[in-house]
Amino acid sequence: MSQLITAGQASKFTSTDFLEHAKGLYRVTFKKLASMDEYFAVYTASTYSSLGYRPFGGSFFTQTAKFVYDGFGQEFTEDLEASCTCAAREVLINLIDRIRKELKKLNYDSTTILHQLNYVIAQEADDIDRSLLDSTGPPIQRLLCLS
């Protein structure tokens, strides 16, 4: 996460209003992460998806929460970890929803993107040259919700 934000962006976040500023930090970093991943729309903050979306997984949220409360100099408590984890999930859910809605307006279906991701994963699992894959994914860098 520290590679996704500048020192200037980080200086806007303080520990005075910890959870709100943690959410702000999550928004900045997750938007930047999403802008670099054409498959971001088919991830989910939930542990299960009936549509087959790919979950981030519990360790993602645990590590993200740890990064944030350590970075803000907060003393670890289970309540704090739970609050940070919930904040990260909330921010991700909202961001992914906005991305999916905007892609839908551009006539990109998230199930098509999911099939593309599953294909890439299958190819990687078989150690097939990734350059053979079609790279005509969604226009993730041009989405307004990521600017």
mmCIF file of C-alpha atoms in Angstrom, residues 38-114:
data_model
loop_
_atom_site.group_PDB
_atom_site.id
_atom_site.type_symbol
_atom_site.label_atom_id
_atom_site.label_comp_id
_atom_site.label_asym_id
_atom_site.label_seq_id
_atom_site.Cartn_x
_atom_site.Cartn_y
_atom_site.Cartn_z
ATOM 1 C CA GLU A 38 -8.423 -4.628 -15.440
ATOM 2 C CA TYR A 39 -10.098 -7.453 -13.497
ATOM 3 C CA PHE A 40 -10.839 -5.452 -10.353
ATOM 4 C CA ALA A 41 -14.581 -5.423 -11.146
ATOM 5 C CA VAL A 42 -14.811 -9.172 -10.621
ATOM 6 C CA TYR A 43 -13.288 -9.282 -7.166
ATOM 7 C CA THR A 44 -15.473 -9.273 -4.095
ATOM 8 C CA ALA A 45 -15.049 -8.188 -0.494
ATOM 9 C CA SER A 46 -17.341 -11.055 0.550
ATOM 10 C CA THR A 47 -16.045 -14.483 1.405
ATOM 11 C CA TYR A 48 -18.381 -16.107 -1.126
ATOM 12 C CA SER A 49 -20.011 -15.052 -4.385
ATOM 13 C CA SER A 50 -22.854 -16.897 -6.074
ATOM 14 C CA LEU A 51 -21.717 -15.280 -9.352
ATOM 15 C CA GLY A 52 -18.192 -16.640 -9.024
ATOM 16 C CA TYR A 53 -16.486 -13.321 -8.267
ATOM 17 C CA ARG A 54 -13.039 -13.757 -6.761
ATOM 18 C CA PRO A 55 -12.820 -12.958 -3.023
ATOM 19 C CA PHE A 56 -9.927 -10.901 -1.713
ATOM 20 C CA GLY A 57 -9.699 -13.289 1.228
ATOM 21 C CA GLY A 58 -9.400 -12.775 4.948
ATOM 22 C CA SER A 59 -5.622 -12.376 4.961
ATOM 23 C CA PHE A 60 -5.904 -9.409 2.584
ATOM 24 C CA PHE A 61 -8.093 -7.584 5.090
ATOM 25 C CA THR A 62 -5.988 -8.605 8.082
ATOM 26 C CA GLN A 63 -2.790 -7.341 6.442
ATOM 27 C CA THR A 64 -4.487 -4.170 5.182
ATOM 28 C CA ALA A 65 -5.869 -3.422 8.649
ATOM 29 C CA LYS A 66 -2.455 -4.027 10.218
ATOM 30 C CA PHE A 67 -0.791 -1.675 7.730
ATOM 31 C CA VAL A 68 -3.290 1.068 8.556
ATOM 32 C CA TYR A 69 -3.341 0.863 12.356
ATOM 33 C CA ASP A 70 0.442 0.465 12.493
ATOM 34 C CA GLY A 71 0.851 3.372 10.082
ATOM 35 C CA PHE A 72 -1.353 5.595 12.222
ATOM 36 C CA GLY A 73 0.528 4.513 15.342
ATOM 37 C CA GLN A 74 -2.524 2.897 16.922
ATOM 38 C CA GLU A 75 -2.124 0.247 19.584
ATOM 39 C CA PHE A 76 -3.491 -3.118 18.461
ATOM 40 C CA THR A 77 -6.783 -4.318 19.874
ATOM 41 C CA GLU A 78 -9.154 -6.857 18.408
ATOM 42 C CA ASP A 79 -11.832 -4.148 18.222
ATOM 43 C CA LEU A 80 -9.473 -1.894 16.274
ATOM 44 C CA GLU A 81 -8.583 -4.686 13.867
ATOM 45 C CA ALA A 82 -12.278 -5.461 13.365
ATOM 46 C CA SER A 83 -13.063 -1.774 12.765
ATOM 47 C CA CYS A 84 -10.240 -1.445 10.217
ATOM 48 C CA THR A 85 -11.296 -4.638 8.476
ATOM 49 C CA CYS A 86 -14.920 -3.476 8.289
ATOM 50 C CA ALA A 87 -13.823 -0.080 6.963
ATOM 51 C CA ALA A 88 -11.723 -1.719 4.242
ATOM 52 C CA ARG A 89 -14.590 -4.018 3.249
ATOM 53 C CA GLU A 90 -17.035 -1.105 3.141
ATOM 54 C CA VAL A 91 -14.743 0.978 0.935
ATOM 55 C CA LEU A 92 -14.091 -1.974 -1.393
ATOM 56 C CA ILE A 93 -17.769 -2.875 -1.695
ATOM 57 C CA ASN A 94 -18.663 0.701 -2.634
ATOM 58 C CA LEU A 95 -15.769 1.048 -5.082
ATOM 59 C CA ILE A 96 -16.439 -2.267 -6.809
ATOM 60 C CA ASP A 97 -20.143 -1.389 -7.112
ATOM 61 C CA ARG A 98 -19.272 1.961 -8.726
ATOM 62 C CA ILE A 99 -16.819 0.291 -11.114
ATOM 63 C CA ARG A 100 -19.390 -2.329 -12.156
ATOM 64 C CA LYS A 101 -22.079 0.313 -12.705
ATOM 65 C CA GLU A 102 -19.769 2.438 -14.819
ATOM 66 C CA LEU A 103 -18.581 -0.551 -16.845
ATOM 67 C CA LYS A 104 -22.214 -1.538 -17.419
ATOM 68 C CA LYS A 105 -22.897 1.935 -18.850
ATOM 69 C CA LEU A 106 -19.996 1.297 -21.242
ATOM 70 C CA ASN A 107 -21.585 -2.049 -22.206
ATOM 71 C CA TYR A 108 -19.057 -4.205 -20.379
ATOM 72 C CA ASP A 109 -20.570 -7.143 -18.546
ATOM 73 C CA SER A 110 -18.780 -8.231 -15.384
ATOM 74 C CA THR A 111 -19.469 -11.890 -16.164
ATOM 75 C CA THR A 112 -17.517 -11.508 -19.415
ATOM 76 C CA ILE A 113 -14.650 -9.964 -17.459
ATOM 77 C CA LEU A 114 -14.871 -12.846 -14.982
#
